[in-house]
PDB file of C-alpha atoms in Angstrom:
ATOM      1  CA  MET A 146      -1.075 -64.343 -33.460  1.00  0.00           C
ATOM      2  CA  ILE A 147       2.256 -64.620 -34.424  1.00  0.00           C
ATOM      3  CA  GLN A 148       5.132 -63.493 -32.155  1.00  0.00           C
ATOM      4  CA  PRO A 149       7.594 -61.856 -32.476  1.00  0.00           C
ATOM      5  CA  PRO A 150      11.230 -63.697 -32.054  1.00  0.00           C
ATOM      6  CA  GLN A 151      13.369 -63.678 -28.944  1.00  0.00           C
ATOM      7  CA  GLY A 152      15.367 -60.679 -28.849  1.00  0.00           C
ATOM      8  CA  PHE A 153      13.576 -58.426 -31.860  1.00  0.00           C
ATOM      9  CA  ILE A 154      13.818 -54.816 -31.934  1.00  0.00           C
ATOM     10  CA  PHE A 155      10.679 -53.797 -30.092  1.00  0.00           C
ATOM     11  CA  ASN A 156      11.344 -55.678 -27.029  1.00  0.00           C
ATOM     12  CA  GLY A 157      12.058 -54.072 -23.786  1.00  0.00           C
ATOM     13  CA  SER A 158      15.471 -54.003 -23.322  1.00  0.00           C
ATOM     14  CA  PHE A 159      15.707 -51.564 -26.738  1.00  0.00           C
ATOM     15  CA  ASN A 160      12.905 -49.068 -25.331  1.00  0.00           C
ATOM     16  CA  LYS A 161      15.071 -48.529 -22.467  1.00  0.00           C
ATOM     17  CA  LYS A 162      18.284 -48.168 -24.663  1.00  0.00           C
ATOM     18  CA  ILE A 163      15.986 -45.584 -27.100  1.00  0.00           C
ATOM     19  CA  SER A 164      14.340 -43.679 -23.701  1.00  0.00           C
ATOM     20  CA  PHE A 165      17.949 -43.207 -22.128  1.00  0.00           C
ATOM     21  CA  MET A 166      19.567 -41.840 -25.232  1.00  0.00           C
ATOM     22  CA  GLY A 167      15.995 -39.982 -25.944  1.00  0.00           C
ATOM     23  CA  GLY A 168      16.707 -38.411 -22.201  1.00  0.00           C
ATOM     24  CA  VAL A 169      20.502 -37.715 -22.680  1.00  0.00           C
ATOM     25  CA  LEU A 170      19.532 -35.466 -26.296  1.00  0.00           C
ATOM     26  CA  CYS A 171      17.599 -33.645 -24.452  1.00  0.00           C
ATOM     27  CA  ILE A 172      19.845 -32.748 -21.541  1.00  0.00           C
ATOM     28  CA  ILE A 173      22.201 -32.114 -24.384  1.00  0.00           C
ATOM     29  CA  ILE A 174      19.923 -29.670 -26.204  1.00  0.00           C
ATOM     30  CA  ALA A 175      19.120 -28.037 -22.890  1.00  0.00           C
ATOM     31  CA  ILE A 176      22.527 -27.611 -21.939  1.00  0.00           C
ATOM     32  CA  LYS A 177      23.054 -26.459 -25.365  1.00  0.00           C
ATOM     33  CA  VAL A 178      20.528 -23.491 -25.164  1.00  0.00           C
ATOM     34  CA  ILE A 179      21.550 -22.639 -21.552  1.00  0.00           C
ATOM     35  CA  GLN A 180      24.614 -21.651 -22.709  1.00  0.00           C
ATOM     36  CA  GLN A 181      23.423 -19.745 -24.931  1.00  0.00           C
ATOM     37  CA  ASP A 182      22.680 -16.600 -21.753  1.00  0.00           C
ATOM     38  CA  LEU A 183      24.207 -18.360 -18.888  1.00  0.00           C
ATOM     39  CA  VAL A 184      23.804 -15.195 -16.829  1.00  0.00           C
ATOM     40  CA  MET A 185      20.214 -14.578 -17.709  1.00  0.00           C
ATOM     41  CA  PHE A 186      19.120 -18.361 -17.012  1.00  0.00           C
ATOM     42  CA  ALA A 187      20.962 -18.579 -13.652  1.00  0.00           C
ATOM     43  CA  THR A 188      19.100 -15.145 -12.347  1.00  0.00           C
ATOM     44  CA  CYS A 189      15.915 -16.689 -13.627  1.00  0.00           C
ATOM     45  CA  THR A 190      15.974 -19.582 -12.046  1.00  0.00           C
ATOM     46  CA  THR A 191      17.432 -17.859  -8.252  1.00  0.00           C
ATOM     47  CA  LEU A 192      14.607 -15.548  -8.371  1.00  0.00           C
ATOM     48  CA  LEU A 193      11.827 -18.170  -9.086  1.00  0.00           C
ATOM     49  CA  VAL A 194      12.707 -20.375  -6.677  1.00  0.00           C
ATOM     50  CA  PHE A 195      12.847 -17.989  -4.139  1.00  0.00           C
ATOM     51  CA  TYR A 196       9.550 -16.450  -5.429  1.00  0.00           C
ATOM     52  CA  GLN A 197       7.664 -19.667  -5.021  1.00  0.00           C
ATOM     53  CA  ILE A 198       8.765 -19.891  -1.605  1.00  0.00           C
ATOM     54  CA  ILE A 199       7.884 -16.967  -0.307  1.00  0.00           C
ATOM     55  CA  GLU A 200       4.782 -16.430  -1.974  1.00  0.00           C
ATOM     56  CA  HIS A 201       4.297 -19.952  -0.173  1.00  0.00           C
ATOM     57  CA  LYS A 202       5.063 -17.831   2.974  1.00  0.00           C
ATOM     58  CA  LEU A 203       3.041 -15.561   2.389  1.00  0.00           C
ATOM     59  CA  GLN A 204      -0.257 -17.303   1.079  1.00  0.00           C
ATOM     60  CA  ASP A 205      -0.388 -19.860   3.987  1.00  0.00           C
ATOM     61  CA  VAL A 206      -0.404 -16.013   6.433  1.00  0.00           C
ATOM     62  CA  MET A 207      -3.021 -15.101   4.291  1.00  0.00           C
ATOM     63  CA  GLU A 208      -5.304 -18.044   4.427  1.00  0.00           C
ATOM     64  CA  LYS A 209      -4.923 -18.209   7.943  1.00  0.00           C
ATOM     65  CA  MET A 210      -6.073 -14.077   8.209  1.00  0.00           C
ATOM     66  CA  THR A 211      -9.041 -14.704   5.965  1.00  0.00           C
ATOM     67  CA  SER A 212     -10.849 -17.653   7.371  1.00  0.00           C
ATOM     68  CA  SER A 213      -9.582 -17.749  11.539  1.00  0.00           C
ATOM     69  CA  SER A 214      -8.205 -15.532  13.920  1.00  0.00           C
ATOM     70  CA  SER A 215      -4.591 -16.981  14.057  1.00  0.00           C
ATOM     71  CA  PHE A 216      -3.022 -13.209  13.684  1.00  0.00           C
ATOM     72  CA  TYR A 217      -5.723 -11.220  15.655  1.00  0.00           C
ATOM     73  CA  PHE A 218      -3.411 -10.617  18.534  1.00  0.00           C
ATOM     74  CA  GLU A 219      -0.135 -11.535  16.928  1.00  0.00           C
ATOM     75  CA  THR A 220       2.210  -9.658  13.954  1.00  0.00           C
ATOM     76  CA  PRO A 221       4.000 -11.757  11.568  1.00  0.00           C
ATOM     77  CA  TYR A 222       7.500  -9.703  12.004  1.00  0.00           C
ATOM     78  CA  PHE A 223       9.166 -12.632  10.476  1.00  0.00           C
ATOM     79  CA  LEU A 224       8.117 -11.761   7.106  1.00  0.00           C
ATOM     80  CA  LEU A 225      10.226  -8.553   7.423  1.00  0.00           C
ATOM     81  CA  PRO A 226      13.669  -9.999   6.974  1.00  0.00           C
ATOM     82  CA  TRP A 227      12.081 -11.905   3.642  1.00  0.00           C
ATOM     83  CA  GLY A 228      10.679  -8.968   2.493  1.00  0.00           C
ATOM     84  CA  LEU A 229      14.432  -7.533   2.628  1.00  0.00           C
ATOM     85  CA  VAL A 230      16.025 -10.327   0.813  1.00  0.00           C
ATOM     86  CA  MET A 231      13.082 -10.325  -1.568  1.00  0.00           C
ATOM     87  CA  PHE A 232      13.442  -6.406  -2.544  1.00  0.00           C
ATOM     88  CA  SER A 233      17.492  -6.975  -2.966  1.00  0.00           C
ATOM     89  CA  LEU A 234      17.020  -9.779  -5.117  1.00  0.00           C
ATOM     90  CA  SER A 235      14.791  -7.686  -7.116  1.00  0.00           C
ATOM     91  CA  ILE A 236      17.048  -4.944  -6.933  1.00  0.00           C
ATOM     92  CA  ALA A 237      20.092  -6.858  -8.185  1.00  0.00           C
ATOM     93  CA  SER A 238      18.203  -8.238 -11.328  1.00  0.00           C
ATOM     94  CA  PHE A 239      16.757  -4.445 -12.380  1.00  0.00           C
ATOM     95  CA  VAL A 240      21.110  -4.432 -12.412  1.00  0.00           C
ATOM     96  CA  ILE A 241      21.948  -7.243 -14.235  1.00  0.00           C
ATOM     97  CA  MET A 242      18.841  -6.491 -16.613  1.00  0.00           C
ATOM     98  CA  GLN A 243      20.467  -2.656 -17.460  1.00  0.00           C
ATOM     99  CA  TYR A 244      23.920  -3.695 -17.420  1.00  0.00           C
ATOM    100  CA  HIS A 245      23.282  -6.973 -19.728  1.00  0.00           C
ATOM    101  CA  THR A 246      24.282  -6.791 -23.733  1.00  0.00           C
ATOM    102  CA  VAL A 247      23.634 -10.219 -24.901  1.00  0.00           C
ATOM    103  CA  LYS A 248      21.794 -10.208 -28.217  1.00  0.00           C
ATOM    104  CA  TYR A 249      18.130 -11.428 -28.272  1.00  0.00           C
ATOM    105  CA  SER A 250      18.829 -13.096 -31.533  1.00  0.00           C
ATOM    106  CA  ASN A 251      16.058 -15.922 -31.255  1.00  0.00           C
ATOM    107  CA  LEU A 252      12.950 -16.183 -29.636  1.00  0.00           C
ATOM    108  CA  TYR A 253      14.174 -18.748 -26.653  1.00  0.00           C
ATOM    109  CA  LEU A 254      16.601 -15.439 -25.808  1.00  0.00           C
ATOM    110  CA  ALA A 255      13.784 -13.027 -25.812  1.00  0.00           C
ATOM    111  CA  PHE A 256      11.787 -14.844 -23.531  1.00  0.00           C
ATOM    112  CA  LEU A 257      14.249 -15.113 -21.264  1.00  0.00           C
ATOM    113  CA  SER A 258      14.546 -11.875 -21.060  1.00  0.00           C
ATOM    114  CA  SER A 259      10.712 -11.155 -20.451  1.00  0.00           C
ATOM    115  CA  LEU A 260      10.549 -13.527 -17.841  1.00  0.00           C
ATOM    116  CA  VAL A 261      13.911 -12.437 -16.092  1.00  0.00           C
ATOM    117  CA  ASN A 262      11.688  -8.670 -16.298  1.00  0.00           C
ATOM    118  CA  THR A 263       8.805 -10.161 -15.097  1.00  0.00           C
ATOM    119  CA  LEU A 264      10.216 -12.296 -12.109  1.00  0.00           C
ATOM    120  CA  SER A 265      12.110  -8.974 -11.468  1.00  0.00           C
ATOM    121  CA  ILE A 266       9.000  -7.123 -10.970  1.00  0.00           C
ATOM    122  CA  PHE A 267       6.934  -9.948  -9.307  1.00  0.00           C
ATOM    123  CA  THR A 268       9.900 -10.475  -6.556  1.00  0.00           C
ATOM    124  CA  LEU A 269       9.663  -6.257  -6.002  1.00  0.00           C
ATOM    125  CA  ALA A 270       6.150  -7.289  -5.480  1.00  0.00           C
ATOM    126  CA  THR A 271       6.563  -9.705  -3.044  1.00  0.00           C
ATOM    127  CA  SER A 272       8.864  -7.649  -0.606  1.00  0.00           C
ATOM    128  CA  ILE A 273       5.959  -5.478  -0.461  1.00  0.00           C
ATOM    129  CA  LYS A 274       3.359  -7.517   0.792  1.00  0.00           C
ATOM    130  CA  CYS A 275       6.364  -9.224   2.942  1.00  0.00           C
ATOM    131  CA  PHE A 276       6.292  -4.976   4.226  1.00  0.00           C
ATOM    132  CA  LEU A 277       2.418  -4.148   4.117  1.00  0.00           C
ATOM    133  CA  ILE A 278       1.512  -7.464   5.567  1.00  0.00           C
ATOM    134  CA  GLY A 279       5.079  -7.787   8.404  1.00  0.00           C
ATOM    135  CA  ALA A 280       4.300  -4.168   9.470  1.00  0.00           C
ATOM    136  CA  LYS A 281       0.908  -4.066   9.859  1.00  0.00           C
ATOM    137  CA  ILE A 282       0.059  -1.593   7.456  1.00  0.00           C
ATOM    138  CA  ILE A 283      -2.716  -3.763   5.585  1.00  0.00           C
ATOM    139  CA  THR A 284      -4.623  -5.714   8.258  1.00  0.00           C
ATOM    140  CA  TYR A 285      -6.469  -8.866   8.449  1.00  0.00           C
ATOM    141  CA  ARG A 286      -9.645  -6.855   7.445  1.00  0.00           C
ATOM    142  CA  TYR A 287      -8.029  -5.724   4.131  1.00  0.00           C
ATOM    143  CA  ILE A 288      -6.931  -9.003   3.448  1.00  0.00           C
ATOM    144  CA  ARG A 289     -10.651 -10.205   3.429  1.00  0.00           C
ATOM    145  CA  ARG A 290     -12.460  -7.649   1.435  1.00  0.00           C
ATOM    146  CA  GLY A 291      -9.831  -8.964  -1.139  1.00  0.00           C
ATOM    147  CA  PHE A 292      -7.183  -5.985  -1.597  1.00  0.00           C
ATOM    148  CA  PHE A 293      -4.417  -8.030  -2.531  1.00  0.00           C
ATOM    149  CA  GLY A 294      -6.372  -9.217  -5.217  1.00  0.00           C
ATOM    150  CA  VAL A 295      -6.182  -5.382  -6.959  1.00  0.00           C
ATOM    151  CA  PHE A 296      -2.783  -5.766  -6.113  1.00  0.00           C
ATOM    152  CA  GLU A 297      -1.744  -8.405  -7.818  1.00  0.00           C
ATOM    153  CA  ARG A 298      -3.592  -7.050 -11.208  1.00  0.00           C
ATOM    154  CA  PHE A 299      -2.077  -3.683 -10.676  1.00  0.00           C
ATOM    155  CA  PHE A 300       1.408  -5.598 -11.383  1.00  0.00           C
ATOM    156  CA  VAL A 301       0.167  -8.022 -13.738  1.00  0.00           C
ATOM    157  CA  LEU A 302      -0.588  -4.540 -16.001  1.00  0.00           C
ATOM    158  CA  TYR A 303       2.545  -2.967 -15.173  1.00  0.00           C
ATOM    159  CA  ARG A 304       4.426  -6.343 -16.045  1.00  0.00           C
ATOM    160  CA  SER A 305       2.181  -6.298 -19.447  1.00  0.00           C
ATOM    161  CA  VAL A 306       3.297  -2.476 -20.292  1.00  0.00           C
ATOM    162  CA  ILE A 307       7.128  -2.785 -19.077  1.00  0.00           C
ATOM    163  CA  CYS A 308       7.647  -6.118 -21.355  1.00  0.00           C
ATOM    164  CA  THR A 309       5.746  -4.838 -24.685  1.00  0.00           C
ATOM    165  CA  TYR A 310       8.706  -2.757 -25.440  1.00  0.00           C
ATOM    166  CA  ARG A 311      11.188  -5.601 -25.718  1.00  0.00           C
ATOM    167  CA  TRP A 312       8.985  -7.419 -27.915  1.00  0.00           C
ATOM    168  CA  LEU A 313       8.225  -5.043 -30.475  1.00  0.00           C
ATOM    169  CA  CYS A 314      12.200  -4.553 -31.031  1.00  0.00           C
ATOM    170  CA  PHE A 315      12.593  -8.584 -30.900  1.00  0.00           C
ATOM    171  CA  PHE A 316       9.922  -8.743 -33.626  1.00  0.00           C
ATOM    172  CA  SER A 317      10.969  -5.705 -35.576  1.00  0.00           C
ATOM    173  CA  ASN A 318      14.920  -7.552 -35.807  1.00  0.00           C
ATOM    174  CA  ILE A 319      16.399  -4.302 -34.201  1.00  0.00           C
ATOM    175  CA  TRP A 320      19.146  -4.537 -31.356  1.00  0.00           C
ATOM    176  CA  PRO A 321      19.921  -2.653 -29.479  1.00  0.00           C
ATOM    177  CA  ALA A 322      16.962  -1.591 -28.217  1.00  0.00           C
ATOM    178  CA  PRO A 323      16.492   2.091 -29.451  1.00  0.00           C
ATOM    179  CA  THR A 324      15.018   4.864 -27.919  1.00  0.00           C
ATOM    180  CA  VAL A 325      11.147   4.890 -28.641  1.00  0.00           C
ATOM    181  CA  VAL A 326      11.359   8.339 -31.171  1.00  0.00           C
ATOM    182  CA  ALA A 327      14.241   6.093 -33.150  1.00  0.00           C
ATOM    183  CA  PHE A 328      12.230   2.914 -33.082  1.00  0.00           C
ATOM    184  CA  LEU A 329       8.679   4.908 -34.324  1.00  0.00           C
ATOM    185  CA  SER A 330      10.558   6.056 -37.363  1.00  0.00           C
ATOM    186  CA  ALA A 331      12.673   2.447 -37.863  1.00  0.00           C
ATOM    187  CA  ASN A 332      10.722   0.273 -40.310  1.00  0.00           C
ATOM    188  CA  LYS A 333       8.990  -2.540 -39.040  1.00  0.00           C
ATOM    189  CA  THR A 334       7.985  -5.965 -39.646  1.00  0.00           C
ATOM    190  CA  THR A 335       4.692  -7.368 -40.291  1.00  0.00           C
ATOM    191  CA  ALA A 336       4.848  -9.530 -37.244  1.00  0.00           C
ATOM    192  CA  CYS A 337       5.643  -6.274 -35.767  1.00  0.00           C
ATOM    193  CA  TYR A 338       1.887  -4.427 -36.360  1.00  0.00           C
ATOM    194  CA  ILE A 339       0.355  -8.385 -35.807  1.00  0.00           C
ATOM    195  CA  TYR A 340       2.056  -8.296 -32.036  1.00  0.00           C
ATOM    196  CA  ILE A 341       1.037  -4.186 -31.418  1.00  0.00           C
ATOM    197  CA  VAL A 342      -2.641  -5.355 -32.531  1.00  0.00           C
ATOM    198  CA  MET A 343      -2.819  -8.351 -29.941  1.00  0.00           C
ATOM    199  CA  LYS A 344      -1.231  -6.411 -27.532  1.00  0.00           C
ATOM    200  CA  CYS A 345      -3.717  -3.327 -27.526  1.00  0.00           C
ATOM    201  CA  VAL A 346      -6.468  -6.013 -26.885  1.00  0.00           C
ATOM    202  CA  LEU A 347      -4.888  -7.645 -24.029  1.00  0.00           C
ATOM    203  CA  LEU A 348      -3.752  -4.389 -22.377  1.00  0.00           C
ATOM    204  CA  ILE A 349      -7.296  -2.960 -22.789  1.00  0.00           C
ATOM    205  CA  TRP A 350      -9.290  -6.256 -21.140  1.00  0.00           C
ATOM    206  CA  LEU A 351      -6.270  -5.974 -18.501  1.00  0.00           C
ATOM    207  CA  LEU A 352      -7.504  -2.468 -17.937  1.00  0.00           C
ATOM    208  CA  TRP A 353     -10.680  -3.672 -17.360  1.00  0.00           C
ATOM    209  CA  ASP A 354     -10.431  -6.174 -15.382  1.00  0.00           C
ATOM    210  CA  PHE A 355      -7.896  -3.475 -13.136  1.00  0.00           C
ATOM    211  CA  VAL A 356     -10.944  -1.504 -12.941  1.00  0.00           C
ATOM    212  CA  PHE A 357     -13.450  -3.976 -12.480  1.00  0.00           C
ATOM    213  CA  SER A 358     -11.274  -5.725  -9.404  1.00  0.00           C
ATOM    214  CA  ILE A 359     -11.402  -1.609  -7.716  1.00  0.00           C
ATOM    215  CA  ARG A 360     -15.413  -1.578  -8.469  1.00  0.00           C
ATOM    216  CA  SER A 361     -15.310  -5.363  -6.401  1.00  0.00           C
ATOM    217  CA  TYR A 362     -13.493  -4.144  -3.702  1.00  0.00           C
ATOM    218  CA  ARG A 363     -15.088  -1.076  -2.739  1.00  0.00           C
ATOM    219  CA  VAL A 364     -18.280  -3.456  -2.751  1.00  0.00           C
ATOM    220  CA  ASN A 365     -16.709  -5.786  -0.450  1.00  0.00           C
ATOM    221  CA  SER A 366     -15.891  -2.740   1.803  1.00  0.00           C
ATOM    222  CA  VAL A 367     -19.380  -2.256   2.497  1.00  0.00           C
ATOM    223  CA  ASN A 368     -20.554  -5.733   2.682  1.00  0.00           C
ATOM    224  CA  ALA A 369     -17.618  -6.777   5.193  1.00  0.00           C
ATOM    225  CA  ILE A 370     -18.609  -8.231   8.496  1.00  0.00           C
ATOM    226  CA  CYS A 371     -17.852  -5.652  10.823  1.00  0.00           C
ATOM    227  CA  PRO A 372     -15.965  -5.901  14.169  1.00  0.00           C
ATOM    228  CA  ALA A 373     -18.380  -5.543  16.863  1.00  0.00           C
ATOM    229  CA  PRO A 374     -18.041  -2.140  18.860  1.00  0.00           C
ATOM    230  CA  ALA A 375     -15.992  -2.751  22.013  1.00  0.00           C
ATOM    231  CA  ASP A 376     -18.952  -1.833  24.547  1.00  0.00           C
ATOM    232  CA  MET A 377     -21.334  -4.629  22.772  1.00  0.00           C
ATOM    233  CA  HIS A 378     -18.875  -7.546  23.679  1.00  0.00           C
ATOM    234  CA  CYS A 379     -21.062 -10.612  24.624  1.00  0.00           C
ATOM    235  CA  ASP A 380     -19.918 -13.182  27.028  1.00  0.00           C
ATOM    236  CA  TYR A 381     -20.067 -16.399  24.476  1.00  0.00           C
ATOM    237  CA  CYS A 382     -20.519 -17.155  20.908  1.00  0.00           C
ATOM    238  CA  VAL A 383     -23.673 -19.283  20.312  1.00  0.00           C
ATOM    239  CA  ILE A 384     -22.083 -20.941  17.684  1.00  0.00           C
ATOM    240  CA  CYS A 385     -19.108 -22.456  19.851  1.00  0.00           C
ATOM    241  CA  GLN A 386     -20.482 -21.571  23.086  1.00  0.00           C
ATOM    242  CA  GLU A 387     -17.033 -19.989  24.456  1.00  0.00           C
ATOM    243  CA  VAL A 388     -15.945 -16.115  24.553  1.00  0.00           C
ATOM    244  CA  PRO A 389     -15.042 -14.425  20.793  1.00  0.00           C
ATOM    245  CA  ILE A 390     -11.701 -14.333  20.113  1.00  0.00           C
ATOM    246  CA  GLU A 391     -12.358 -12.177  17.532  1.00  0.00           C
ATOM    247  CA  PRO A 392     -16.084 -10.705  18.275  1.00  0.00           C
ATOM    248  CA  VAL A 393     -17.592  -9.556  14.909  1.00  0.00           C
ATOM    249  CA  ILE A 394     -21.471  -7.979  14.056  1.00  0.00           C
ATOM    250  CA  LEU A 395     -23.376  -8.661  11.530  1.00  0.00           C
ATOM    251  CA  PRO A 396     -26.148  -6.672   9.906  1.00  0.00           C
ATOM    252  CA  CYS A 397     -28.958  -7.716  12.309  1.00  0.00           C
ATOM    253  CA  GLY A 398     -26.636  -6.983  15.399  1.00  0.00           C
ATOM    254  CA  HIS A 399     -26.437 -10.428  16.317  1.00  0.00           C
ATOM    255  CA  ILE A 400     -22.053 -11.029  17.616  1.00  0.00           C
ATOM    256  CA  PHE A 401     -20.155 -13.841  16.699  1.00  0.00           C
ATOM    257  CA  CYS A 402     -16.760 -15.398  16.669  1.00  0.00           C
ATOM    258  CA  TYR A 403     -15.293 -14.051  13.704  1.00  0.00           C
ATOM    259  CA  GLN A 404     -14.308 -18.071  12.590  1.00  0.00           C
ATOM    260  CA  CYS A 405     -17.396 -19.440  13.575  1.00  0.00           C
ATOM    261  CA  ALA A 406     -19.024 -16.581  11.307  1.00  0.00           C
ATOM    262  CA  TYR A 407     -17.360 -17.056   8.645  1.00  0.00           C
ATOM    263  CA  ARG A 408     -17.714 -20.873   8.461  1.00  0.00           C
ATOM    264  CA  TRP A 409     -21.414 -20.282   8.569  1.00  0.00           C
ATOM    265  CA  LEU A 410     -21.648 -18.003   6.050  1.00  0.00           C
ATOM    266  CA  LEU A 411     -19.071 -20.244   3.406  1.00  0.00           C
ATOM    267  CA  THR A 412     -22.654 -22.389   2.995  1.00  0.00           C
ATOM    268  CA  ASN A 413     -25.991 -19.905   4.312  1.00  0.00           C
ATOM    269  CA  SER A 414     -26.082 -16.587   3.106  1.00  0.00           C
ATOM    270  CA  SER A 415     -28.535 -15.829   6.618  1.00  0.00           C
ATOM    271  CA  CYS A 416     -27.620 -14.490  10.315  1.00  0.00           C
ATOM    272  CA  PRO A 417     -27.544 -18.288  12.298  1.00  0.00           C
ATOM    273  CA  MET A 418     -29.663 -16.937  14.628  1.00  0.00           C
ATOM    274  CA  CYS A 419     -32.441 -14.188  13.150  1.00  0.00           C
ATOM    275  CA  ARG A 420     -32.091 -16.180   9.387  1.00  0.00           C
ATOM    276  CA  LYS A 421     -31.843 -12.068   8.277  1.00  0.00           C
ATOM    277  CA  PRO A 422     -30.080 -12.210   4.962  1.00  0.00           C
ATOM    278  CA  VAL A 423     -26.698 -11.288   5.159  1.00  0.00           C
ATOM    279  CA  LYS A 424     -24.995  -9.972   1.969  1.00  0.00           C
ATOM    280  CA  GLU A 425     -22.598 -12.276   0.573  1.00  0.00           C
ATOM    281  CA  GLN A 426     -18.733 -11.163  -0.623  1.00  0.00           C
ATOM    282  CA  VAL A 427     -17.146 -11.028  -3.667  1.00  0.00           C
ATOM    283  CA  ALA A 428     -14.756 -13.375  -5.531  1.00  0.00           C
ATOM    284  CA  ILE A 429     -11.687 -11.496  -6.537  1.00  0.00           C
ATOM    285  CA  GLU A 430      -9.071 -13.557  -7.746  1.00  0.00           C
ATOM    286  CA  PHE A 431      -6.033 -13.705  -6.877  1.00  0.00           C
ATOM    287  CA  SER A 432      -7.306 -12.218  -3.233  1.00  0.00           C
ATOM    288  CA  ASP A 433      -4.954 -14.475  -1.859  1.00  0.00           C
ATOM    289  CA  GLY A 434      -2.232 -13.105  -2.933  1.00  0.00           C
ATOM    290  CA  HIS A 435      -0.818 -15.563  -5.114  1.00  0.00           C
ATOM    291  CA  ILE A 436       0.071 -15.502  -9.299  1.00  0.00           C
ATOM    292  CA  PRO A 437      -0.520 -18.932 -10.967  1.00  0.00           C
ATOM    293  CA  LEU A 438       2.743 -19.954 -12.773  1.00  0.00           C
ATOM    294  CA  SER A 439       0.919 -20.013 -16.473  1.00  0.00           C
ATOM    295  CA  ALA A 440       0.028 -16.258 -15.684  1.00  0.00           C
ATOM    296  CA  LEU A 441       3.674 -16.193 -14.490  1.00  0.00           C
ATOM    297  CA  LEU A 442       5.002 -17.306 -17.781  1.00  0.00           C
ATOM    298  CA  SER A 443       2.896 -15.358 -19.853  1.00  0.00           C
ATOM    299  CA  VAL A 444       5.593 -12.639 -20.867  1.00  0.00           C
ATOM    300  CA  PHE A 445       4.838 -11.550 -23.946  1.00  0.00           C
TER     301      PHE A 445
END
């Protein structure tokens, strides 16, 4: 095989230079794009960073509530200040959106505006979750049944409805956004009609999914492991041989620690003592209260 001469154009040094030049070019393009609407970009970045941090804290608390008795004797009051922070950020972002006057002249600006709107809504949802869990308004029992799976679906549906009008105006090349009556009488493009059809299909699917999650939550309310009555507490759990921290009773009447029963029922569907079948709970997506980043960025 003929080897290229030393110093040939495709040597390692050339590849490094091209990579460096490509990186610099990408940075320049990114700066130009960001400069189109610096206020919205800064708002979006701030909301996204705080949202991810607080959601991680909430997810950790809810995971412990679901799989153990970590918060059986204590309340996560530390979530309340974070709830206040998220509520303040949400209100500030709504105010910025209200008085922002930059024209959404291209797809990037329209997407950025919808993303800020989306993050404002989910930041508000996060603040509500902090207050509900931190003040023990929603206890571990509701969380274990998948309450926040229904909660998150409501905000996904609400976000989808709120962002619709902004995209209708964008695809119709109408700015500033008129009243609904004025929009209905205005001329619309083919892209607008295509968007309306796709949006109707999406909204129907989201509504169906929301109703189905409510049904699953009601099923879980019936099939949930119940706390043992005070007069039926036992001296020790037969699984861990210790005093039950959070005694729960299965349909057959046997009492165990919640954590022991939870771990057992993950791999078995019967009582560890009498082998009587125990109905499984229906898995509800987003029941950990966390929205995937892919769903968060789907702002159309």
